[in-house]
Tab-separated table of N, CA, C and O in Angstrom:
chain	number	residue	atom	x	y	z
T	177	MET	N	31.759	7.657	-17.542
T	177	MET	CA	31.385	7.855	-16.166
T	177	MET	C	29.876	8.049	-16.025
T	177	MET	O	29.278	7.520	-15.118
T	178	LEU	N	29.294	8.806	-16.935
T	178	LEU	CA	27.861	9.073	-16.886
T	178	LEU	C	27.059	7.783	-17.022
T	178	LEU	O	26.064	7.591	-16.329
T	179	ASN	N	27.475	6.871	-17.918
T	179	ASN	CA	26.774	5.602	-18.093
T	179	ASN	C	26.825	4.753	-16.834
T	179	ASN	O	25.853	4.077	-16.498
T	180	GLN	N	27.965	4.771	-16.116
T	180	GLN	CA	28.061	4.032	-14.860
T	180	GLN	C	27.057	4.550	-13.849
T	180	GLN	O	26.414	3.790	-13.152
T	181	TYR	N	26.913	5.887	-13.778
T	181	TYR	CA	25.955	6.481	-12.853
T	181	TYR	C	24.538	6.044	-13.200
T	181	TYR	O	23.750	5.711	-12.326
T	182	LYS	N	24.211	6.016	-14.487
T	182	LYS	CA	22.876	5.588	-14.941
T	182	LYS	C	22.595	4.148	-14.518
T	182	LYS	O	21.504	3.824	-14.075
T	183	ILE	N	23.604	3.268	-14.664
T	183	ILE	CA	23.431	1.863	-14.297
T	183	ILE	C	23.190	1.744	-12.797
T	183	ILE	O	22.287	1.036	-12.349
T	184	ILE	N	23.972	2.461	-12.006
T	184	ILE	CA	23.799	2.439	-10.551
T	184	ILE	C	22.427	2.976	-10.182
T	184	ILE	O	21.717	2.401	-9.354
T	185	GLU	N	22.033	4.087	-10.818
T	185	GLU	CA	20.717	4.688	-10.550
T	185	GLU	C	19.595	3.716	-10.894
T	185	GLU	O	18.661	3.525	-10.124
T	186	ASN	N	19.688	3.058	-12.047
T	186	ASN	CA	18.660	2.101	-12.464
T	186	ASN	C	18.607	0.898	-11.529
T	186	ASN	O	17.524	0.420	-11.195
T	187	ASN	N	19.775	0.383	-11.108
T	187	ASN	CA	19.803	-0.739	-10.166
T	187	ASN	C	19.165	-0.345	-8.849
T	187	ASN	O	18.426	-1.121	-8.255
T	188	SER	N	19.449	0.867	-8.395
T	188	SER	CA	18.888	1.358	-7.144
T	188	SER	C	17.365	1.446	-7.235
T	188	SER	O	16.659	1.039	-6.313
T	189	LYS	N	16.870	1.962	-8.348
T	189	LYS	CA	15.418	2.056	-8.556
T	189	LYS	C	14.781	0.670	-8.615
T	189	LYS	O	13.712	0.447	-8.056
T	190	THR	N	15.455	-0.251	-9.291
T	190	THR	CA	14.944	-1.613	-9.409
T	190	THR	C	14.905	-2.292	-8.046
T	190	THR	O	13.926	-2.958	-7.710
T	191	GLU	N	15.960	-2.114	-7.249
T	191	GLU	CA	16.000	-2.700	-5.908
T	191	GLU	C	14.901	-2.118	-5.029
T	191	GLU	O	14.244	-2.835	-4.285
T	192	PHE	N	14.706	-0.802	-5.111
T	192	PHE	CA	13.650	-0.169	-4.322
T	192	PHE	C	12.289	-0.715	-4.738
T	192	PHE	O	11.460	-1.059	-3.895
T	193	ALA	N	12.040	-0.768	-6.040
T	193	ALA	CA	10.747	-1.241	-6.546
T	193	ALA	C	10.469	-2.662	-6.075
T	193	ALA	O	9.349	-2.982	-5.661
T	194	GLU	N	11.489	-3.519	-6.115
T	194	GLU	CA	11.318	-4.909	-5.678
T	194	GLU	C	11.046	-4.979	-4.177
T	194	GLU	O	10.157	-5.713	-3.733
T	195	ALA	N	11.773	-4.204	-3.403
T	195	ALA	CA	11.571	-4.200	-1.946
T	195	ALA	C	10.182	-3.662	-1.607
T	195	ALA	O	9.499	-4.210	-0.729
T	196	PHE	N	9.746	-2.624	-2.310
T	196	PHE	CA	8.433	-2.051	-2.035
T	196	PHE	C	7.320	-2.983	-2.505
T	196	PHE	O	6.278	-3.080	-1.864
T	197	ARG	N	7.553	-3.712	-3.587
T	197	ARG	CA	6.581	-4.704	-4.061
T	197	ARG	C	6.393	-5.785	-2.997
T	197	ARG	O	5.263	-6.158	-2.660
T	198	LYS	N	7.491	-6.260	-2.428
T	198	LYS	CA	7.415	-7.270	-1.368
T	198	LYS	C	6.724	-6.702	-0.127
T	198	LYS	O	5.946	-7.386	0.529
T	199	ARG	N	7.022	-5.447	0.168
T	199	ARG	CA	6.429	-4.807	1.351
T	199	ARG	C	4.918	-4.665	1.207
T	199	ARG	O	4.165	-4.918	2.154
T	200	THR	N	4.449	-4.263	0.017
T	200	THR	CA	3.003	-4.109	-0.179
T	200	THR	C	2.308	-5.479	-0.182
T	200	THR	O	1.177	-5.598	0.291
T	201	LYS	N	2.996	-6.495	-0.675
T	201	LYS	CA	2.426	-7.849	-0.645
T	201	LYS	C	2.305	-8.336	0.799
T	201	LYS	O	1.285	-8.916	1.195
T	202	LYS	N	3.327	-8.092	1.608
T	202	LYS	CA	3.294	-8.461	3.022
T	202	LYS	C	2.161	-7.726	3.736
T	202	LYS	O	1.482	-8.286	4.598
T	203	PHE	N	1.940	-6.467	3.355
T	203	PHE	CA	0.846	-5.682	3.923
T	203	PHE	C	-0.490	-6.382	3.682
T	203	PHE	O	-1.329	-6.464	4.579
T	204	VAL	N	-0.675	-6.913	2.497
T	204	VAL	CA	-1.907	-7.647	2.181
T	204	VAL	C	-2.028	-8.887	3.066
T	204	VAL	O	-3.069	-9.116	3.690
T	205	VAL	N	-0.975	-9.672	3.123
T	205	VAL	CA	-0.988	-10.904	3.925
T	205	VAL	C	-1.246	-10.587	5.398
T	205	VAL	O	-2.042	-11.261	6.059
T	206	ASP	N	-0.600	-9.547	5.912
T	206	ASP	CA	-0.801	-9.161	7.316
T	206	ASP	C	-2.243	-8.740	7.577
T	206	ASP	O	-2.798	-9.029	8.639
T	207	ASN	N	-2.874	-8.080	6.609
T	207	ASN	CA	-4.275	-7.691	6.766
T	207	ASN	C	-5.198	-8.901	6.725
T	207	ASN	O	-6.208	-8.934	7.433
T	208	ILE	N	-4.863	-9.885	5.925
T	208	ILE	CA	-5.656	-11.119	5.889
T	208	ILE	C	-5.587	-11.809	7.260
T	208	ILE	O	-6.603	-12.230	7.814
T	209	LYS	N	-4.383	-11.880	7.801
T	209	LYS	CA	-4.209	-12.509	9.119
T	209	LYS	C	-4.944	-11.723	10.201
T	209	LYS	O	-5.560	-12.322	11.092
T	210	PHE	N	-4.907	-10.390	10.109
T	210	PHE	CA	-5.635	-9.568	11.079
T	210	PHE	C	-7.138	-9.812	10.956
T	210	PHE	O	-7.838	-9.941	11.952
T	211	PHE	N	-7.645	-9.882	9.730
T	211	PHE	CA	-9.073	-10.104	9.494
T	211	PHE	C	-9.559	-11.364	10.212
T	211	PHE	O	-10.642	-11.386	10.780
T	212	ARG	N	-8.728	-12.388	10.199
T	212	ARG	CA	-9.090	-13.655	10.848
T	212	ARG	C	-9.264	-13.516	12.359
T	212	ARG	O	-9.918	-14.354	12.978
T	213	THR	N	-8.662	-12.478	12.938
T	213	THR	CA	-8.742	-12.288	14.392
T	213	THR	C	-9.917	-11.411	14.825
T	213	THR	O	-10.170	-11.271	16.025
T	214	LEU	N	-10.602	-10.825	13.871
T	214	LEU	CA	-11.705	-9.922	14.209
T	214	LEU	C	-12.838	-10.668	14.902
T	214	LEU	O	-13.070	-11.858	14.625
T	215	PRO	N	-13.577	-9.960	15.757
T	215	PRO	CA	-14.761	-10.580	16.370
T	215	PRO	C	-15.729	-11.032	15.273
T	215	PRO	O	-15.709	-10.496	14.160
T	216	LYS	N	-16.540	-11.985	15.583
T	216	LYS	CA	-17.470	-12.546	14.587
T	216	LYS	C	-18.791	-11.771	14.528
T	216	LYS	O	-19.825	-12.329	14.184
T	217	THR	N	-18.740	-10.473	14.805
T	217	THR	CA	-19.939	-9.640	14.740
T	217	THR	C	-20.160	-9.179	13.301
T	217	THR	O	-19.228	-9.166	12.494
T	218	GLU	N	-21.384	-8.768	13.017
T	218	GLU	CA	-21.720	-8.321	11.666
T	218	GLU	C	-20.907	-7.087	11.261
T	218	GLU	O	-20.378	-7.014	10.155
T	219	GLU	N	-20.803	-6.100	12.170
T	219	GLU	CA	-20.066	-4.881	11.826
T	219	GLU	C	-18.573	-5.159	11.623
T	219	GLU	O	-17.946	-4.585	10.727
T	220	ALA	N	-18.012	-6.070	12.401
T	220	ALA	CA	-16.595	-6.421	12.226
T	220	ALA	C	-16.381	-7.091	10.869
T	220	ALA	O	-15.383	-6.822	10.188
T	221	LYS	N	-17.323	-7.934	10.473
T	221	LYS	CA	-17.218	-8.599	9.169
T	221	LYS	C	-17.300	-7.587	8.033
T	221	LYS	O	-16.516	-7.634	7.082
T	222	ILE	N	-18.248	-6.671	8.118
T	222	ILE	CA	-18.449	-5.684	7.044
T	222	ILE	C	-17.242	-4.759	6.920
T	222	ILE	O	-16.690	-4.575	5.834
T	223	ILE	N	-16.825	-4.181	8.033
T	223	ILE	CA	-15.697	-3.251	8.005
T	223	ILE	C	-14.409	-4.010	7.678
T	223	ILE	O	-13.563	-3.519	6.919
T	224	GLY	N	-14.274	-5.202	8.223
T	224	GLY	CA	-13.108	-6.036	7.927
T	224	GLY	C	-12.985	-6.350	6.450
T	224	GLY	O	-11.885	-6.316	5.888
T	225	ARG	N	-14.105	-6.636	5.811
T	225	ARG	CA	-14.072	-6.905	4.357
T	225	ARG	C	-13.662	-5.661	3.574
T	225	ARG	O	-12.943	-5.755	2.578
T	226	GLN	N	-14.129	-4.508	4.019
T	226	GLN	CA	-13.734	-3.259	3.362
T	226	GLN	C	-12.218	-3.064	3.484
T	226	GLN	O	-11.557	-2.675	2.525
T	227	LEU	N	-11.688	-3.347	4.672
T	227	LEU	CA	-10.246	-3.245	4.888
T	227	LEU	C	-9.501	-4.252	4.010
T	227	LEU	O	-8.470	-3.917	3.413
T	228	LEU	N	-10.016	-5.463	3.906
T	228	LEU	CA	-9.393	-6.468	3.039
T	228	LEU	C	-9.349	-6.009	1.591
T	228	LEU	O	-8.335	-6.165	0.906
T	229	ARG	N	-10.450	-5.434	1.118
T	229	ARG	CA	-10.505	-4.971	-0.275
T	229	ARG	C	-9.487	-3.862	-0.540
T	229	ARG	O	-8.758	-3.904	-1.525
T	230	SER	N	-9.474	-2.869	0.338
T	230	SER	CA	-8.580	-1.732	0.106
T	230	SER	C	-7.114	-2.132	0.279
T	230	SER	O	-6.268	-1.746	-0.534
T	231	SER	N	-6.814	-2.919	1.289
T	231	SER	CA	-5.411	-3.303	1.505
T	231	SER	C	-4.910	-4.232	0.402
T	231	SER	O	-3.759	-4.121	-0.031
T	232	SER	N	-5.756	-5.127	-0.083
T	232	SER	CA	-5.316	-6.009	-1.168
T	232	SER	C	-5.139	-5.227	-2.462
T	232	SER	O	-4.270	-5.548	-3.281
T	233	SER	N	-5.897	-4.177	-2.627
T	233	SER	CA	-5.745	-3.324	-3.797
T	233	SER	C	-4.402	-2.596	-3.790
T	233	SER	O	-3.824	-2.345	-4.843
T	234	VAL	N	-3.902	-2.272	-2.598
T	234	VAL	CA	-2.588	-1.637	-2.482
T	234	VAL	C	-1.528	-2.531	-3.121
T	234	VAL	O	-0.758	-2.097	-3.985
T	235	GLY	N	-1.492	-3.780	-2.704
T	235	GLY	CA	-0.495	-4.714	-3.233
T	235	GLY	C	-0.675	-4.999	-4.708
T	235	GLY	O	0.292	-4.991	-5.473
T	236	ALA	N	-1.901	-5.233	-5.117
T	236	ALA	CA	-2.167	-5.568	-6.520
T	236	ALA	C	-1.838	-4.403	-7.452
T	236	ALA	O	-1.251	-4.608	-8.523
T	237	ASN	N	-2.197	-3.202	-7.057
T	237	ASN	CA	-1.951	-2.058	-7.936
T	237	ASN	C	-0.495	-1.622	-7.950
T	237	ASN	O	-0.010	-1.126	-8.962
T	238	TYR	N	0.235	-1.831	-6.855
T	238	TYR	CA	1.671	-1.528	-6.932
T	238	TYR	C	2.351	-2.533	-7.853
T	238	TYR	O	3.207	-2.170	-8.653
T	239	ARG	N	1.934	-3.779	-7.775
T	239	ARG	CA	2.483	-4.796	-8.686
T	239	ARG	C	2.196	-4.412	-10.135
T	239	ARG	O	3.060	-4.508	-10.999
T	240	ALA	N	0.989	-3.942	-10.390
T	240	ALA	CA	0.632	-3.496	-11.749
T	240	ALA	C	1.443	-2.276	-12.150
T	240	ALA	O	1.852	-2.150	-13.315
T	241	ALA	N	1.698	-1.379	-11.205
T	241	ALA	CA	2.509	-0.186	-11.502
T	241	ALA	C	3.907	-0.597	-11.952
T	241	ALA	O	4.475	0.011	-12.866
T	242	CYS	N	4.445	-1.634	-11.324
T	242	CYS	CA	5.785	-2.111	-11.694
T	242	CYS	C	5.824	-2.660	-13.119
T	242	CYS	O	6.887	-2.714	-13.733
T	243	ARG	N	4.691	-3.031	-13.620
T	243	ARG	CA	4.599	-3.568	-14.990
T	243	ARG	C	4.068	-2.529	-15.987
T	243	ARG	O	3.764	-2.859	-17.138
T	244	ALA	N	3.954	-1.300	-15.558
T	244	ALA	CA	3.376	-0.244	-16.397
T	244	ALA	C	4.143	-0.098	-17.703
T	244	ALA	O	5.362	-0.221	-17.749
T	245	ARG	N	3.389	0.203	-18.767
T	245	ARG	CA	3.986	0.356	-20.089
T	245	ARG	C	4.367	1.795	-20.399
T	245	ARG	O	5.003	2.060	-21.401
T	246	SER	N	3.959	2.703	-19.530
T	246	SER	CA	4.287	4.115	-19.751
T	246	SER	C	4.322	4.847	-18.415
T	246	SER	O	3.831	4.325	-17.408
T	247	GLN	N	4.873	6.047	-18.427
T	247	GLN	CA	4.888	6.875	-17.222
T	247	GLN	C	3.463	7.210	-16.796
T	247	GLN	O	3.155	7.246	-15.615
T	248	ALA	N	2.607	7.465	-17.769
T	248	ALA	CA	1.209	7.804	-17.460
T	248	ALA	C	0.503	6.630	-16.777
T	248	ALA	O	-0.234	6.814	-15.800
T	249	GLU	N	0.743	5.431	-17.273
T	249	GLU	CA	0.129	4.252	-16.666
T	249	GLU	C	0.696	4.021	-15.261
T	249	GLU	O	-0.045	3.695	-14.332
T	250	PHE	N	2.004	4.208	-15.102
T	250	PHE	CA	2.638	4.083	-13.787
T	250	PHE	C	2.014	5.069	-12.805
T	250	PHE	O	1.657	4.719	-11.690
T	251	HIS	N	1.844	6.310	-13.249
T	251	HIS	CA	1.254	7.361	-12.408
T	251	HIS	C	-0.177	6.982	-12.011
T	251	HIS	O	-0.572	7.141	-10.847
T	252	ALA	N	-0.937	6.482	-12.960
T	252	ALA	CA	-2.330	6.100	-12.681
T	252	ALA	C	-2.403	4.978	-11.654
T	252	ALA	O	-3.204	5.043	-10.699
T	253	LYS	N	-1.577	3.959	-11.807
T	253	LYS	CA	-1.587	2.840	-10.853
T	253	LYS	C	-1.098	3.283	-9.486
T	253	LYS	O	-1.634	2.865	-8.452
T	254	LEU	N	-0.086	4.133	-9.465
T	254	LEU	CA	0.432	4.651	-8.202
T	254	LEU	C	-0.631	5.497	-7.500
T	254	LEU	O	-0.735	5.476	-6.273
T	255	SER	N	-1.428	6.212	-8.278
T	255	SER	CA	-2.520	7.004	-7.699
T	255	SER	C	-3.540	6.101	-7.015
T	255	SER	O	-4.075	6.447	-5.959
T	256	ILE	N	-3.782	4.943	-7.593
T	256	ILE	CA	-4.697	3.987	-6.974
T	256	ILE	C	-4.089	3.452	-5.674
T	256	ILE	O	-4.795	3.304	-4.674
T	257	VAL	N	-2.785	3.191	-5.680
T	257	VAL	CA	-2.107	2.724	-4.461
T	257	VAL	C	-2.289	3.751	-3.344
T	257	VAL	O	-2.632	3.400	-2.205
T	258	VAL	N	-2.091	5.026	-3.673
T	258	VAL	CA	-2.249	6.096	-2.679
T	258	VAL	C	-3.680	6.105	-2.140
T	258	VAL	O	-3.906	6.139	-0.930
T	259	GLU	N	-4.629	6.078	-3.039
T	259	GLU	CA	-6.044	6.111	-2.653
T	259	GLU	C	-6.423	4.920	-1.777
T	259	GLU	O	-7.085	5.070	-0.741
T	260	GLU	N	-5.987	3.737	-2.150
T	260	GLU	CA	-6.355	2.528	-1.414
T	260	GLU	C	-5.617	2.422	-0.073
T	260	GLU	O	-6.186	1.918	0.906
T	261	ALA	N	-4.386	2.901	-0.013
T	261	ALA	CA	-3.666	2.917	1.274
T	261	ALA	C	-4.366	3.870	2.238
T	261	ALA	O	-4.542	3.556	3.422
T	262	ASP	N	-4.794	5.020	1.721
T	262	ASP	CA	-5.519	5.973	2.555
T	262	ASP	C	-6.852	5.385	3.022
T	262	ASP	O	-7.247	5.543	4.178
T	263	GLU	N	-7.525	4.669	2.137
T	263	GLU	CA	-8.780	4.026	2.522
T	263	GLU	C	-8.542	2.944	3.578
T	263	GLU	O	-9.336	2.796	4.515
T	264	SER	N	-7.436	2.237	3.468
T	264	SER	CA	-7.103	1.226	4.480
T	264	SER	C	-6.934	1.876	5.850
T	264	SER	O	-7.442	1.360	6.859
T	265	VAL	N	-6.246	3.013	5.886
T	265	VAL	CA	-6.082	3.753	7.139
T	265	VAL	C	-7.450	4.145	7.686
T	265	VAL	O	-7.728	4.010	8.885
T	266	PHE	N	-8.333	4.596	6.810
T	266	PHE	CA	-9.683	4.981	7.215
T	266	PHE	C	-10.410	3.824	7.900
T	266	PHE	O	-10.970	3.976	8.983
T	267	TRP	N	-10.411	2.650	7.272
T	267	TRP	CA	-11.125	1.504	7.842
T	267	TRP	C	-10.515	1.066	9.164
T	267	TRP	O	-11.228	0.643	10.086
T	268	MET	N	-9.201	1.183	9.286
T	268	MET	CA	-8.552	0.861	10.564
T	268	MET	C	-9.001	1.836	11.649
T	268	MET	O	-9.284	1.425	12.786
T	269	GLU	N	-9.093	3.105	11.296
T	269	GLU	CA	-9.573	4.111	12.256
T	269	GLU	C	-11.003	3.808	12.686
T	269	GLU	O	-11.351	3.931	13.863
T	270	ILE	N	-11.835	3.400	11.753
T	270	ILE	CA	-13.230	3.065	12.060
T	270	ILE	C	-13.279	1.870	13.025
T	270	ILE	O	-14.043	1.893	13.998
T	271	LEU	N	-12.489	0.848	12.763
T	271	LEU	CA	-12.463	-0.316	13.653
T	271	LEU	C	-12.104	0.075	15.085
T	271	LEU	O	-12.693	-0.440	16.037
T	272	VAL	N	-11.186	1.006	15.229
T	272	VAL	CA	-10.766	1.449	16.565
T	272	VAL	C	-11.824	2.359	17.187
T	272	VAL	O	-12.245	2.163	18.333
T	273	GLU	N	-12.268	3.365	16.429
T	273	GLU	CA	-13.221	4.344	16.968
T	273	GLU	C	-14.576	3.735	17.294
T	273	GLU	O	-15.263	4.186	18.207
T	274	ALA	N	-14.964	2.701	16.572
T	274	ALA	CA	-16.227	2.006	16.859
T	274	ALA	C	-16.034	0.946	17.948
T	274	ALA	O	-16.969	0.217	18.272
T	275	GLU	N	-14.829	0.872	18.464
T	275	GLU	CA	-14.471	-0.054	19.544
T	275	GLU	C	-14.677	-1.526	19.162
T	275	GLU	O	-15.026	-2.357	19.992
T	276	VAL	N	-14.443	-1.802	17.883
T	276	VAL	CA	-14.486	-3.193	17.425
T	276	VAL	C	-13.187	-3.883	17.843
T	276	VAL	O	-13.187	-5.054	18.207
T	277	VAL	N	-12.078	-3.138	17.784
T	277	VAL	CA	-10.771	-3.636	18.237
T	277	VAL	C	-10.103	-2.570	19.099
T	277	VAL	O	-10.454	-1.387	19.030
T	278	LYS	N	-9.142	-2.987	19.873
T	278	LYS	CA	-8.367	-2.051	20.688
T	278	LYS	C	-7.301	-1.393	19.805
T	278	LYS	O	-6.784	-2.040	18.878
T	279	PRO	N	-6.969	-0.133	20.077
T	279	PRO	CA	-5.982	0.574	19.250
T	279	PRO	C	-4.661	-0.176	19.076
T	279	PRO	O	-4.110	-0.215	17.972
T	280	ASN	N	-4.172	-0.809	20.146
T	280	ASN	CA	-2.875	-1.493	20.042
T	280	ASN	C	-2.912	-2.704	19.102
T	280	ASN	O	-1.871	-3.135	18.621
T	281	GLU	N	-4.094	-3.216	18.810
T	281	GLU	CA	-4.210	-4.344	17.889
T	281	GLU	C	-3.901	-3.931	16.450
T	281	GLU	O	-3.592	-4.776	15.618
T	282	LEU	N	-4.021	-2.638	16.196
T	282	LEU	CA	-3.788	-2.139	14.844
T	282	LEU	C	-2.562	-1.242	14.734
T	282	LEU	O	-2.324	-0.671	13.677
T	283	ASP	N	-1.783	-1.125	15.781
T	283	ASP	CA	-0.613	-0.244	15.751
T	283	ASP	C	0.299	-0.531	14.567
T	283	ASP	O	0.620	0.371	13.790
T	284	TYR	N	0.715	-1.780	14.429
T	284	TYR	CA	1.645	-2.132	13.352
T	284	TYR	C	1.033	-1.894	11.972
T	284	TYR	O	1.644	-1.259	11.117
T	285	LEU	N	-0.172	-2.407	11.753
T	285	LEU	CA	-0.803	-2.278	10.435
T	285	LEU	C	-1.089	-0.821	10.084
T	285	LEU	O	-0.899	-0.412	8.940
T	286	SER	N	-1.527	-0.058	11.044
T	286	SER	CA	-1.806	1.350	10.814
T	286	SER	C	-0.529	2.109	10.459
T	286	SER	O	-0.506	2.913	9.521
T	287	ASP	N	0.527	1.842	11.197
T	287	ASP	CA	1.812	2.476	10.913
T	287	ASP	C	2.304	2.085	9.523
T	287	ASP	O	2.759	2.937	8.748
T	288	GLU	N	2.191	0.821	9.190
T	288	GLU	CA	2.641	0.345	7.872
T	288	GLU	C	1.807	0.974	6.756
T	288	GLU	O	2.343	1.394	5.731
T	289	ALA	N	0.511	1.060	6.941
T	289	ALA	CA	-0.357	1.685	5.937
T	289	ALA	C	0.038	3.150	5.727
T	289	ALA	O	0.113	3.613	4.587
T	290	ASN	N	0.298	3.857	6.818
T	290	ASN	CA	0.697	5.263	6.704
T	290	ASN	C	2.055	5.419	6.020
T	290	ASN	O	2.249	6.337	5.222
T	291	GLN	N	2.979	4.525	6.312
T	291	GLN	CA	4.284	4.584	5.652
T	291	GLN	C	4.165	4.292	4.161
T	291	GLN	O	4.767	4.990	3.337
T	292	ILE	N	3.396	3.276	3.818
T	292	ILE	CA	3.169	2.951	2.402
T	292	ILE	C	2.513	4.140	1.705
T	292	ILE	O	2.897	4.504	0.587
T	293	LEU	N	1.546	4.741	2.357
T	293	LEU	CA	0.859	5.915	1.805
T	293	LEU	C	1.848	7.046	1.517
T	293	LEU	O	1.846	7.625	0.432
T	294	LYS	N	2.703	7.346	2.471
T	294	LYS	CA	3.683	8.436	2.298
T	294	LYS	C	4.669	8.138	1.181
T	294	LYS	O	4.978	9.012	0.369
T	295	ILE	N	5.163	6.909	1.116
T	295	ILE	CA	6.123	6.529	0.077
T	295	ILE	C	5.475	6.600	-1.303
T	295	ILE	O	6.040	7.160	-2.247
T	296	ALA	N	4.279	6.047	-1.425
T	296	ALA	CA	3.584	6.049	-2.723
T	296	ALA	C	3.231	7.468	-3.152
T	296	ALA	O	3.370	7.825	-4.329
T	297	ALA	N	2.796	8.300	-2.210
T	297	ALA	CA	2.454	9.689	-2.543
T	297	ALA	C	3.690	10.461	-2.987
T	297	ALA	O	3.637	11.239	-3.957
T	298	ALA	N	4.821	10.242	-2.316
T	298	ALA	CA	6.065	10.917	-2.707
T	298	ALA	C	6.522	10.435	-4.081
T	298	ALA	O	6.972	11.246	-4.908
T	299	SER	N	6.396	9.150	-4.344
T	299	SER	CA	6.771	8.604	-5.654
T	299	SER	C	5.889	9.177	-6.749
T	299	SER	O	6.365	9.535	-7.829
T	300	ARG	N	4.606	9.274	-6.459
T	300	ARG	CA	3.670	9.844	-7.435
T	300	ARG	C	4.022	11.296	-7.740
T	300	ARG	O	3.979	11.730	-8.883
T	301	LYS	N	4.382	12.030	-6.709
T	301	LYS	CA	4.762	13.434	-6.887
T	301	LYS	C	6.008	13.546	-7.764
T	301	LYS	O	6.082	14.422	-8.638
T	302	THR	N	6.961	12.655	-7.552
T	302	THR	CA	8.182	12.640	-8.369
T	302	THR	C	7.847	12.370	-9.822
T	302	THR	O	8.363	13.018	-10.728
T	303	VAL	N	6.995	11.390	-10.048
T	303	VAL	CA	6.599	11.044	-11.421
T	303	VAL	C	5.852	12.206	-12.060
T	303	VAL	O	6.083	12.542	-13.232
T	304	SER	N	4.987	12.855	-11.303
T	304	SER	CA	4.235	14.017	-11.816
T	304	SER	C	5.171	15.138	-12.231
T	304	SER	O	4.923	15.829	-13.223
T	305	ALA	N	6.234	15.329	-11.464
T	305	ALA	CA	7.190	16.405	-11.750
T	305	ALA	C	7.936	16.147	-13.049
T	305	ALA	O	8.426	17.093	-13.684
T	306	LYS	N	7.995	14.901	-13.474
T	306	LYS	CA	8.683	14.556	-14.722
T	306	LYS	C	7.813	14.801	-15.953
T	306	LYS	O	8.240	14.567	-17.075
T	307	LYS	N	6.586	15.242	-15.720
T	307	LYS	CA	5.658	15.554	-16.820
T	307	LYS	C	5.561	14.414	-17.835
T	307	LYS	O	5.852	14.559	-18.996
T	308	TYR	N	5.101	13.260	-17.333
T	308	TYR	CA	4.978	12.084	-18.182
T	308	TYR	C	4.239	12.446	-19.430
T	308	TYR	O	4.307	11.985	-20.460
């Protein structure tokens, strides 16, 4: 019975990891599409590029976390995901507060960045509790 539970638990973790990998990749693609809609001003280009860098790092580092060779490496990559998701939120806030874009233009992306941030931070906390 215990082995069956382990298999179910592992499948559940694998399914979650795959779904979250796809979600972070979509986040990158959505940010690329948003970048294309930005005004052609110098400040929009600069801040937009910063957002592109941080959001693409979210997807790339979660993908790397999924390939981690150890708990410590997984924790390190997940920490980068947390940091870069938070930075993405920051750049989105700057775009709105500097009135480069209207708040409603970033509602979806901002919400998604915050959700990814919360999920990655909770996962990191779980891994930390396991004392890798």
